[in-house]
Every structure is written in structure tokens, then in C-alpha cells.
């Protein structure tokens, strides 16, 4: 798959086994995203177990135990699924970006968690731009209200927006959804002039080409990399 150098490829490994992540990592992929806390944590534990096994083997065979201890530690994990506030501790310690902050309640909970744990969390505000009701995210009006009344929240750093286009073959609808998201990204960026807030996470396997044309900085690709989910 061809992407401009300015667009980051996020490999969405949800529903695929840990071994698939290892394969993609060995092929050079470094940014991965998961969408379910339980599944994510299981993969983190699988990674810890794999490292322990590699360290043991290195010690037995006189290999590089230090390298084994750090295996895959340069992965950047993103979270992209709906996150309940009681599951934060399963996710936040391990991720560098939560792309799916879709409510004020979650935003405040992430901030409180960051304060308690001394970690400033990078987040994206998930925006609702598709025709489907089921999708999570801030509407344009909710977003304006949130930004107007912004206060404190020293432990979240808003890096941009994330969204999904309507699931349809009609390219003009997809294009218009992505245009709406890019507009919302402008509004968010203007609200946080003090820091780097330029990310527009849009585009999945089926629509990433359009998303890139419309200004995406980050595409989230699952099935095109890993095959159909089971
Ligand atoms: C599953 C998922 C993706 C990846 O979808 P594909 O169509 O498999 O590329 C991207 N973004 C979100 C939020 C997802 O849940």
C-alpha cells in the first residue's frame, strides 16, 4: 500500500492473534492499534511472556539477553475502541495515544487517571461525522461546547481528531464525511495553539485513499494488513 510520507500507518490488530502482531513487527511495522481492553491486555501479557522466554533462551545459548528483554519495546500502541472509565487501568499504562475519546466523561476520567499516575495522556477527540447513529463521538455542536468550556485538564494533551465515514459505496458521501472531520480538526487545532494538535485520524481499509486525499495524517488499517477478522 502506498502512503505519502506524511501519513502514519496504524496497523489495527484487533481480533487477530498476537503472532500476527509479531509477524507485522518483523516486517517493519511499529504502530499498532487495539479496540478492546481485555484483548489488548492479553496481547501485552503475551508480549511479556515472549520476552521472558527469549531471555531464558538467550541465557542458555549465550545470546543477547538485554536485547531479548527489550524485544518489541519500540512499538507504539494506540487505543481506538470504546473505552469505559472503569477499564482505564487496563489500557492507559501501555498506550501512547487514545484515539477514541468520545465523551466529556471519558475525557475527565483520562485526565484524572493521568493526574493520579503522573502521565500526560495524548488523545484524539473522536468526532461523529457519518450518517450512522451507532457511531460514537462528538457532534460539531458538542465539540464547540466542550472547547468553549475547556478548563484545566493538565493531564490530557489533545493531538487532534479521529472519525469514521459512513459505510457506503457512495464515494461522494465518504468524501463529504471526511471534509466535515477535517473542518472539525481545524476547530480543535485553533483551540489548542500552544501544542502540536495536527492529527486527523481518518481512513480504514475500504476508504483510506479518499481519506489521504482529504488530508488524513493517520490511517487505521486492519483487514488489508491482517486479512478478514474472525
Ligand atoms: C476496526 C477498525 C479499523 C480498521 O478497519 P479495517 O476496515 O479492517 O481496516 C479502523 N478504525 C476503527 C475505529 C476500527 O474499529
PDB file of C-alpha atoms and ligand atoms in Angstrom:
ATOM      1  CA  UNK A   1       0.000   0.000   0.000  1.00  0.00           C
ATOM      2  CA  UNK A   2       1.269   3.425  -0.992  1.00  0.00           C
ATOM      3  CA  UNK A   3       1.080   6.257   1.523  1.00  0.00           C
ATOM      4  CA  UNK A   4       2.611   9.729   1.427  1.00  0.00           C
ATOM      5  CA  UNK A   5       5.452  10.094   3.920  1.00  0.00           C
ATOM      6  CA  UNK A   6       3.311  12.489   5.997  1.00  0.00           C
ATOM      7  CA  UNK A   7       0.655   9.842   6.703  1.00  0.00           C
ATOM      8  CA  UNK A   8       1.229   7.409   9.543  1.00  0.00           C
ATOM      9  CA  UNK A   9       0.140   3.803   9.063  1.00  0.00           C
ATOM     10  CA  UNK A  10      -1.601   2.433  12.143  1.00  0.00           C
ATOM     11  CA  UNK A  11      -1.992  -1.348  11.959  1.00  0.00           C
ATOM     12  CA  UNK A  12      -5.296  -2.383  13.545  1.00  0.00           C
ATOM     13  CA  UNK A  13      -4.626  -5.811  15.043  1.00  0.00           C
ATOM     14  CA  UNK A  14      -7.942  -6.310  16.888  1.00  0.00           C
ATOM     15  CA  UNK A  15      -9.402  -9.839  16.580  1.00  0.00           C
ATOM     16  CA  UNK A  16      -6.084 -11.133  15.261  1.00  0.00           C
ATOM     17  CA  UNK A  17      -3.719 -13.235  17.377  1.00  0.00           C
ATOM     18  CA  UNK A  18      -0.574 -11.889  18.999  1.00  0.00           C
ATOM     19  CA  UNK A  19       1.503 -13.890  16.494  1.00  0.00           C
ATOM     20  CA  UNK A  20       0.151 -11.691  13.690  1.00  0.00           C
ATOM     21  CA  UNK A  21       1.493  -8.634  15.511  1.00  0.00           C
ATOM     22  CA  UNK A  22       4.912 -10.280  15.816  1.00  0.00           C
ATOM     23  CA  UNK A  23       4.893 -11.014  12.072  1.00  0.00           C
ATOM     24  CA  UNK A  24       3.979  -7.454  11.162  1.00  0.00           C
ATOM     25  CA  UNK A  25       6.595  -6.167  13.608  1.00  0.00           C
ATOM     26  CA  UNK A  26       9.255  -8.359  11.989  1.00  0.00           C
ATOM     27  CA  UNK A  27       8.181  -6.922   8.637  1.00  0.00           C
ATOM     28  CA  UNK A  28       8.906  -3.435   9.994  1.00  0.00           C
ATOM     29  CA  UNK A  29       5.545  -2.179  11.301  1.00  0.00           C
ATOM     30  CA  UNK A  30       5.829  -0.224  14.571  1.00  0.00           C
ATOM     31  CA  UNK A  31       2.423   1.371  15.256  1.00  0.00           C
ATOM     32  CA  UNK A  32      -0.449  -0.892  16.296  1.00  0.00           C
ATOM     33  CA  UNK A  33      -3.992  -0.238  17.477  1.00  0.00           C
ATOM     34  CA  UNK A  34      -6.415  -2.303  19.508  1.00  0.00           C
ATOM     35  CA  UNK A  35     -10.048  -1.698  20.305  1.00  0.00           C
ATOM     36  CA  UNK A  36     -10.998  -3.934  23.241  1.00  0.00           C
ATOM     37  CA  UNK A  37      -9.341  -3.563  26.667  1.00  0.00           C
ATOM     38  CA  UNK A  38      -9.414  -7.259  27.554  1.00  0.00           C
ATOM     39  CA  UNK A  39      -7.946  -8.337  24.247  1.00  0.00           C
ATOM     40  CA  UNK A  40      -5.329  -5.584  24.359  1.00  0.00           C
ATOM     41  CA  UNK A  41      -4.182  -6.548  27.842  1.00  0.00           C
ATOM     42  CA  UNK A  42      -3.966 -10.214  26.827  1.00  0.00           C
ATOM     43  CA  UNK A  43      -1.624  -9.221  23.998  1.00  0.00           C
ATOM     44  CA  UNK A  44       0.533  -7.113  26.319  1.00  0.00           C
ATOM     45  CA  UNK A  45       0.807 -10.153  28.602  1.00  0.00           C
ATOM     46  CA  UNK A  46       1.686 -12.371  25.643  1.00  0.00           C
ATOM     47  CA  UNK A  47       4.471  -9.955  24.796  1.00  0.00           C
ATOM     48  CA  UNK A  48       5.827 -10.045  28.360  1.00  0.00           C
ATOM     49  CA  UNK A  49       5.755 -13.864  28.277  1.00  0.00           C
ATOM     50  CA  UNK A  50       7.513 -13.934  24.913  1.00  0.00           C
ATOM     51  CA  UNK A  51      10.268 -11.688  26.245  1.00  0.00           C
ATOM     52  CA  UNK A  52      10.773 -13.886  29.307  1.00  0.00           C
ATOM     53  CA  UNK A  53      11.067 -16.918  27.075  1.00  0.00           C
ATOM     54  CA  UNK A  54      13.564 -15.125  24.839  1.00  0.00           C
ATOM     55  CA  UNK A  55      15.648 -14.013  27.840  1.00  0.00           C
ATOM     56  CA  UNK A  56      15.807 -17.579  29.144  1.00  0.00           C
ATOM     57  CA  UNK A  57      16.815 -18.898  25.754  1.00  0.00           C
ATOM     58  CA  UNK A  58      19.436 -16.162  25.364  1.00  0.00           C
ATOM     59  CA  UNK A  59      20.930 -17.071  28.732  1.00  0.00           C
ATOM     60  CA  UNK A  60      21.015 -20.776  27.889  1.00  0.00           C
ATOM     61  CA  UNK A  61      22.505 -20.243  24.476  1.00  0.00           C
ATOM     62  CA  UNK A  62      24.766 -17.309  25.318  1.00  0.00           C
ATOM     63  CA  UNK A  63      22.651 -14.884  23.264  1.00  0.00           C
ATOM     64  CA  UNK A  64      21.840 -11.227  23.872  1.00  0.00           C
ATOM     65  CA  UNK A  65      19.606 -11.220  26.969  1.00  0.00           C
ATOM     66  CA  UNK A  66      19.392  -7.433  27.043  1.00  0.00           C
ATOM     67  CA  UNK A  67      18.007  -7.321  23.505  1.00  0.00           C
ATOM     68  CA  UNK A  68      15.526 -10.062  24.438  1.00  0.00           C
ATOM     69  CA  UNK A  69      14.339  -8.035  27.435  1.00  0.00           C
ATOM     70  CA  UNK A  70      13.529  -5.068  25.187  1.00  0.00           C
ATOM     71  CA  UNK A  71      12.076  -7.022  22.276  1.00  0.00           C
ATOM     72  CA  UNK A  72       9.289  -5.033  20.599  1.00  0.00           C
ATOM     73  CA  UNK A  73       9.551  -2.236  23.157  1.00  0.00           C
ATOM     74  CA  UNK A  74       9.665   0.294  20.323  1.00  0.00           C
ATOM     75  CA  UNK A  75       6.043  -0.480  19.428  1.00  0.00           C
ATOM     76  CA  UNK A  76       3.710   2.485  19.659  1.00  0.00           C
ATOM     77  CA  UNK A  77       0.290   1.264  20.857  1.00  0.00           C
ATOM     78  CA  UNK A  78      -2.879   3.193  20.130  1.00  0.00           C
ATOM     79  CA  UNK A  79      -6.340   2.538  21.505  1.00  0.00           C
ATOM     80  CA  UNK A  80      -9.221   3.061  19.073  1.00  0.00           C
ATOM     81  CA  UNK A  81     -12.262   1.381  20.649  1.00  0.00           C
ATOM     82  CA  UNK A  82     -14.967   2.443  23.033  1.00  0.00           C
ATOM     83  CA  UNK A  83     -13.372   2.791  26.454  1.00  0.00           C
ATOM     84  CA  UNK A  84     -15.337   2.526  29.680  1.00  0.00           C
ATOM     85  CA  UNK A  85     -13.990   4.577  32.548  1.00  0.00           C
ATOM     86  CA  UNK A  86     -13.634   1.503  34.769  1.00  0.00           C
ATOM     87  CA  UNK A  87     -11.240  -0.064  32.223  1.00  0.00           C
ATOM     88  CA  UNK A  88      -8.715   2.767  32.030  1.00  0.00           C
ATOM     89  CA  UNK A  89      -6.099   0.948  34.075  1.00  0.00           C
ATOM     90  CA  UNK A  90      -6.100  -1.925  31.558  1.00  0.00           C
ATOM     91  CA  UNK A  91      -5.239   0.417  28.716  1.00  0.00           C
ATOM     92  CA  UNK A  92      -3.643   3.731  29.673  1.00  0.00           C
ATOM     93  CA  UNK A  93      -0.381   2.431  31.162  1.00  0.00           C
ATOM     94  CA  UNK A  94       0.561   0.860  27.816  1.00  0.00           C
ATOM     95  CA  UNK A  95      -0.641   3.254  25.130  1.00  0.00           C
ATOM     96  CA  UNK A  96       0.902   6.382  23.673  1.00  0.00           C
ATOM     97  CA  UNK A  97      -2.344   7.616  22.089  1.00  0.00           C
ATOM     98  CA  UNK A  98      -6.029   7.145  22.885  1.00  0.00           C
ATOM     99  CA  UNK A  99      -7.766   7.935  19.609  1.00  0.00           C
ATOM    100  CA  UNK A 100     -11.295   7.279  20.801  1.00  0.00           C
ATOM    101  CA  UNK A 101     -12.111   9.868  23.468  1.00  0.00           C
ATOM    102  CA  UNK A 102     -15.793  10.215  22.662  1.00  0.00           C
ATOM    103  CA  UNK A 103     -17.347  11.875  25.723  1.00  0.00           C
ATOM    104  CA  UNK A 104     -16.635  14.550  28.334  1.00  0.00           C
ATOM    105  CA  UNK A 105     -16.977  11.888  30.995  1.00  0.00           C
ATOM    106  CA  UNK A 106     -14.207   9.795  29.445  1.00  0.00           C
ATOM    107  CA  UNK A 107     -12.053  12.862  28.840  1.00  0.00           C
ATOM    108  CA  UNK A 108     -12.271  13.852  32.512  1.00  0.00           C
ATOM    109  CA  UNK A 109     -11.618  10.286  33.636  1.00  0.00           C
ATOM    110  CA  UNK A 110      -8.473  10.083  31.477  1.00  0.00           C
ATOM    111  CA  UNK A 111      -7.308  13.409  32.915  1.00  0.00           C
ATOM    112  CA  UNK A 112      -7.927  12.183  36.465  1.00  0.00           C
ATOM    113  CA  UNK A 113      -6.080   8.928  35.743  1.00  0.00           C
ATOM    114  CA  UNK A 114      -3.152  10.875  34.291  1.00  0.00           C
ATOM    115  CA  UNK A 115      -3.005  13.097  37.362  1.00  0.00           C
ATOM    116  CA  UNK A 116      -3.062  10.112  39.708  1.00  0.00           C
ATOM    117  CA  UNK A 117      -0.387   8.272  37.732  1.00  0.00           C
ATOM    118  CA  UNK A 118       1.837  11.147  36.669  1.00  0.00           C
ATOM    119  CA  UNK A 119       1.366  10.507  32.943  1.00  0.00           C
ATOM    120  CA  UNK A 120       0.173  13.122  30.479  1.00  0.00           C
ATOM    121  CA  UNK A 121      -2.012  11.242  28.004  1.00  0.00           C
ATOM    122  CA  UNK A 122      -2.045  12.112  24.337  1.00  0.00           C
ATOM    123  CA  UNK A 123      -5.563  11.819  22.983  1.00  0.00           C
ATOM    124  CA  UNK A 124      -7.676  12.450  19.918  1.00  0.00           C
ATOM    125  CA  UNK A 125     -11.251  13.677  20.181  1.00  0.00           C
ATOM    126  CA  UNK A 126     -13.488  11.233  18.344  1.00  0.00           C
ATOM    127  CA  UNK A 127     -15.937  13.116  16.176  1.00  0.00           C
ATOM    128  CA  UNK A 128     -19.199  11.893  14.746  1.00  0.00           C
ATOM    129  CA  UNK A 129     -19.428  12.705  11.048  1.00  0.00           C
ATOM    130  CA  UNK A 130     -21.114   9.682   9.491  1.00  0.00           C
ATOM    131  CA  UNK A 131     -24.795   9.194   8.730  1.00  0.00           C
ATOM    132  CA  UNK A 132     -24.975   6.256  11.147  1.00  0.00           C
ATOM    133  CA  UNK A 133     -26.365   6.869  14.652  1.00  0.00           C
ATOM    134  CA  UNK A 134     -24.484   3.971  16.149  1.00  0.00           C
ATOM    135  CA  UNK A 135     -21.056   5.560  15.825  1.00  0.00           C
ATOM    136  CA  UNK A 136     -19.605   7.227  18.892  1.00  0.00           C
ATOM    137  CA  UNK A 137     -18.180  10.689  19.017  1.00  0.00           C
ATOM    138  CA  UNK A 138     -18.742  14.402  19.492  1.00  0.00           C
ATOM    139  CA  UNK A 139     -21.092  16.210  17.171  1.00  0.00           C
ATOM    140  CA  UNK A 140     -19.985  19.566  15.887  1.00  0.00           C
ATOM    141  CA  UNK A 141     -22.156  21.319  18.470  1.00  0.00           C
ATOM    142  CA  UNK A 142     -20.921  19.172  21.341  1.00  0.00           C
ATOM    143  CA  UNK A 143     -17.372  19.824  20.242  1.00  0.00           C
ATOM    144  CA  UNK A 144     -17.909  23.591  20.222  1.00  0.00           C
ATOM    145  CA  UNK A 145     -19.426  23.387  23.709  1.00  0.00           C
ATOM    146  CA  UNK A 146     -16.541  21.312  25.009  1.00  0.00           C
ATOM    147  CA  UNK A 147     -13.897  23.667  23.614  1.00  0.00           C
ATOM    148  CA  UNK A 148     -15.722  26.810  24.838  1.00  0.00           C
ATOM    149  CA  UNK A 149     -15.908  25.496  28.358  1.00  0.00           C
ATOM    150  CA  UNK A 150     -12.399  23.967  28.334  1.00  0.00           C
ATOM    151  CA  UNK A 151     -10.703  24.155  31.708  1.00  0.00           C
ATOM    152  CA  UNK A 152      -7.580  22.712  33.336  1.00  0.00           C
ATOM    153  CA  UNK A 153      -7.226  19.106  32.222  1.00  0.00           C
ATOM    154  CA  UNK A 154      -3.457  19.333  32.541  1.00  0.00           C
ATOM    155  CA  UNK A 155      -3.035  15.591  32.110  1.00  0.00           C
ATOM    156  CA  UNK A 156      -4.554  15.274  28.663  1.00  0.00           C
ATOM    157  CA  UNK A 157      -2.958  16.701  25.588  1.00  0.00           C
ATOM    158  CA  UNK A 158      -5.329  16.933  22.631  1.00  0.00           C
ATOM    159  CA  UNK A 159      -3.392  15.995  19.495  1.00  0.00           C
ATOM    160  CA  UNK A 160      -6.266  16.162  17.014  1.00  0.00           C
ATOM    161  CA  UNK A 161      -9.372  14.278  15.940  1.00  0.00           C
ATOM    162  CA  UNK A 162     -10.440  10.812  14.849  1.00  0.00           C
ATOM    163  CA  UNK A 163     -13.503   9.774  12.911  1.00  0.00           C
ATOM    164  CA  UNK A 164     -15.167   7.283  10.623  1.00  0.00           C
ATOM    165  CA  UNK A 165     -17.003   7.889   7.388  1.00  0.00           C
ATOM    166  CA  UNK A 166     -20.387   6.398   6.587  1.00  0.00           C
ATOM    167  CA  UNK A 167     -20.111   2.772   5.481  1.00  0.00           C
ATOM    168  CA  UNK A 168     -21.195   3.106   1.861  1.00  0.00           C
ATOM    169  CA  UNK A 169     -20.018   2.604  -1.717  1.00  0.00           C
ATOM    170  CA  UNK A 170     -21.034   6.181  -2.500  1.00  0.00           C
ATOM    171  CA  UNK A 171     -17.703   7.957  -2.681  1.00  0.00           C
ATOM    172  CA  UNK A 172     -19.256  11.422  -2.516  1.00  0.00           C
ATOM    173  CA  UNK A 173     -20.770  10.647   0.906  1.00  0.00           C
ATOM    174  CA  UNK A 174     -17.412   9.392   2.209  1.00  0.00           C
ATOM    175  CA  UNK A 175     -15.698  12.458   0.821  1.00  0.00           C
ATOM    176  CA  UNK A 176     -18.194  14.799   2.475  1.00  0.00           C
ATOM    177  CA  UNK A 177     -17.858  12.994   5.832  1.00  0.00           C
ATOM    178  CA  UNK A 178     -14.074  13.351   5.706  1.00  0.00           C
ATOM    179  CA  UNK A 179     -14.428  17.022   4.780  1.00  0.00           C
ATOM    180  CA  UNK A 180     -16.594  17.524   7.893  1.00  0.00           C
ATOM    181  CA  UNK A 181     -13.955  15.809  10.005  1.00  0.00           C
ATOM    182  CA  UNK A 182     -11.195  17.971   8.534  1.00  0.00           C
ATOM    183  CA  UNK A 183     -13.292  21.053   9.431  1.00  0.00           C
ATOM    184  CA  UNK A 184     -13.672  19.837  12.996  1.00  0.00           C
ATOM    185  CA  UNK A 185      -9.909  19.269  13.100  1.00  0.00           C
ATOM    186  CA  UNK A 186      -9.425  22.955  12.220  1.00  0.00           C
ATOM    187  CA  UNK A 187     -11.706  23.996  15.078  1.00  0.00           C
ATOM    188  CA  UNK A 188      -9.842  21.790  17.556  1.00  0.00           C
ATOM    189  CA  UNK A 189      -6.436  22.947  16.349  1.00  0.00           C
ATOM    190  CA  UNK A 190      -7.447  26.587  16.788  1.00  0.00           C
ATOM    191  CA  UNK A 191      -8.470  25.846  20.382  1.00  0.00           C
ATOM    192  CA  UNK A 192      -5.023  24.478  21.301  1.00  0.00           C
ATOM    193  CA  UNK A 193      -2.491  26.811  19.716  1.00  0.00           C
ATOM    194  CA  UNK A 194       0.047  26.021  22.410  1.00  0.00           C
ATOM    195  CA  UNK A 195       0.878  22.496  21.330  1.00  0.00           C
ATOM    196  CA  UNK A 196       1.112  20.145  18.404  1.00  0.00           C
ATOM    197  CA  UNK A 197      -2.508  19.394  17.569  1.00  0.00           C
ATOM    198  CA  UNK A 198      -2.474  18.453  13.914  1.00  0.00           C
ATOM    199  CA  UNK A 199      -3.578  14.844  13.720  1.00  0.00           C
ATOM    200  CA  UNK A 200      -6.540  13.842  11.604  1.00  0.00           C
ATOM    201  CA  UNK A 201      -7.014  10.110  12.039  1.00  0.00           C
ATOM    202  CA  UNK A 202      -9.245   9.061   9.178  1.00  0.00           C
ATOM    203  CA  UNK A 203      -9.290   6.249   6.670  1.00  0.00           C
ATOM    204  CA  UNK A 204      -9.689   2.486   7.029  1.00  0.00           C
ATOM    205  CA  UNK A 205      -9.024  -0.390   4.601  1.00  0.00           C
ATOM    206  CA  UNK A 206     -12.009   0.491   2.431  1.00  0.00           C
ATOM    207  CA  UNK A 207     -11.667   4.252   2.254  1.00  0.00           C
ATOM    208  CA  UNK A 208      -8.105   5.234   3.129  1.00  0.00           C
ATOM    209  CA  UNK A 209      -7.276   6.503  -0.378  1.00  0.00           C
ATOM    210  CA  UNK A 210     -10.056   9.071  -0.164  1.00  0.00           C
ATOM    211  CA  UNK A 211      -9.062   9.936   3.411  1.00  0.00           C
ATOM    212  CA  UNK A 212      -5.481  10.634   2.342  1.00  0.00           C
ATOM    213  CA  UNK A 213      -6.733  12.912  -0.441  1.00  0.00           C
ATOM    214  CA  UNK A 214      -8.846  14.740   2.127  1.00  0.00           C
ATOM    215  CA  UNK A 215      -5.942  15.464   4.469  1.00  0.00           C
ATOM    216  CA  UNK A 216      -5.602  12.438   6.727  1.00  0.00           C
ATOM    217  CA  UNK A 217      -2.411  12.297   8.805  1.00  0.00           C
ATOM    218  CA  UNK A 218      -3.049   8.796  10.158  1.00  0.00           C
ATOM    219  CA  UNK A 219      -4.836   5.835   8.574  1.00  0.00           C
ATOM    220  CA  UNK A 220      -6.114   2.886  10.629  1.00  0.00           C
ATOM    221  CA  UNK A 221      -5.787  -0.262   8.548  1.00  0.00           C
ATOM    222  CA  UNK A 222      -6.938  -3.679   9.757  1.00  0.00           C
ATOM    223  CA  UNK A 223      -8.200  -6.176   7.204  1.00  0.00           C
ATOM    224  CA  UNK A 224      -5.920  -5.003   4.418  1.00  0.00           C
ATOM    225  CA  UNK A 225      -2.883  -5.910   6.524  1.00  0.00           C
ATOM    226  CA  UNK A 226      -4.091  -8.867   8.568  1.00  0.00           C
ATOM    227  CA  UNK A 227      -6.906 -10.296   6.437  1.00  0.00           C
ATOM    228  CA  UNK A 228     -10.566 -10.584   7.393  1.00  0.00           C
ATOM    229  CA  UNK A 229     -11.292 -10.623  11.106  1.00  0.00           C
ATOM    230  CA  UNK A 230     -12.596 -13.856  12.603  1.00  0.00           C
TER     231      UNK A 230
HETATM  232  C1  LIG B   1     -11.583  -1.999  13.100  1.00  0.00           C
HETATM  233  C2  LIG B   1     -11.299  -0.585  12.989  1.00  0.00           C
HETATM  234  C3  LIG B   1     -10.498  -0.084  11.946  1.00  0.00           C
HETATM  235  C4  LIG B   1      -9.893  -0.953  10.849  1.00  0.00           C
HETATM  236  O1  LIG B   1     -10.858  -1.393   9.959  1.00  0.00           O
HETATM  237  P1  LIG B   1     -10.481  -2.147   8.599  1.00  0.00           P
HETATM  238  O2  LIG B   1     -11.673  -1.930   7.748  1.00  0.00           O
HETATM  239  O3  LIG B   1     -10.255  -3.578   8.947  1.00  0.00           O
HETATM  240  O4  LIG B   1      -9.260  -1.513   8.042  1.00  0.00           O
HETATM  241  C5  LIG B   1     -10.241   1.274  11.929  1.00  0.00           C
HETATM  242  N1  LIG B   1     -10.730   2.112  12.862  1.00  0.00           N
HETATM  243  C6  LIG B   1     -11.506   1.671  13.855  1.00  0.00           C
HETATM  244  C7  LIG B   1     -12.017   2.651  14.852  1.00  0.00           C
HETATM  245  C8  LIG B   1     -11.822   0.317  13.960  1.00  0.00           C
HETATM  246  O5  LIG B   1     -12.608  -0.095  14.964  1.00  0.00           O
END
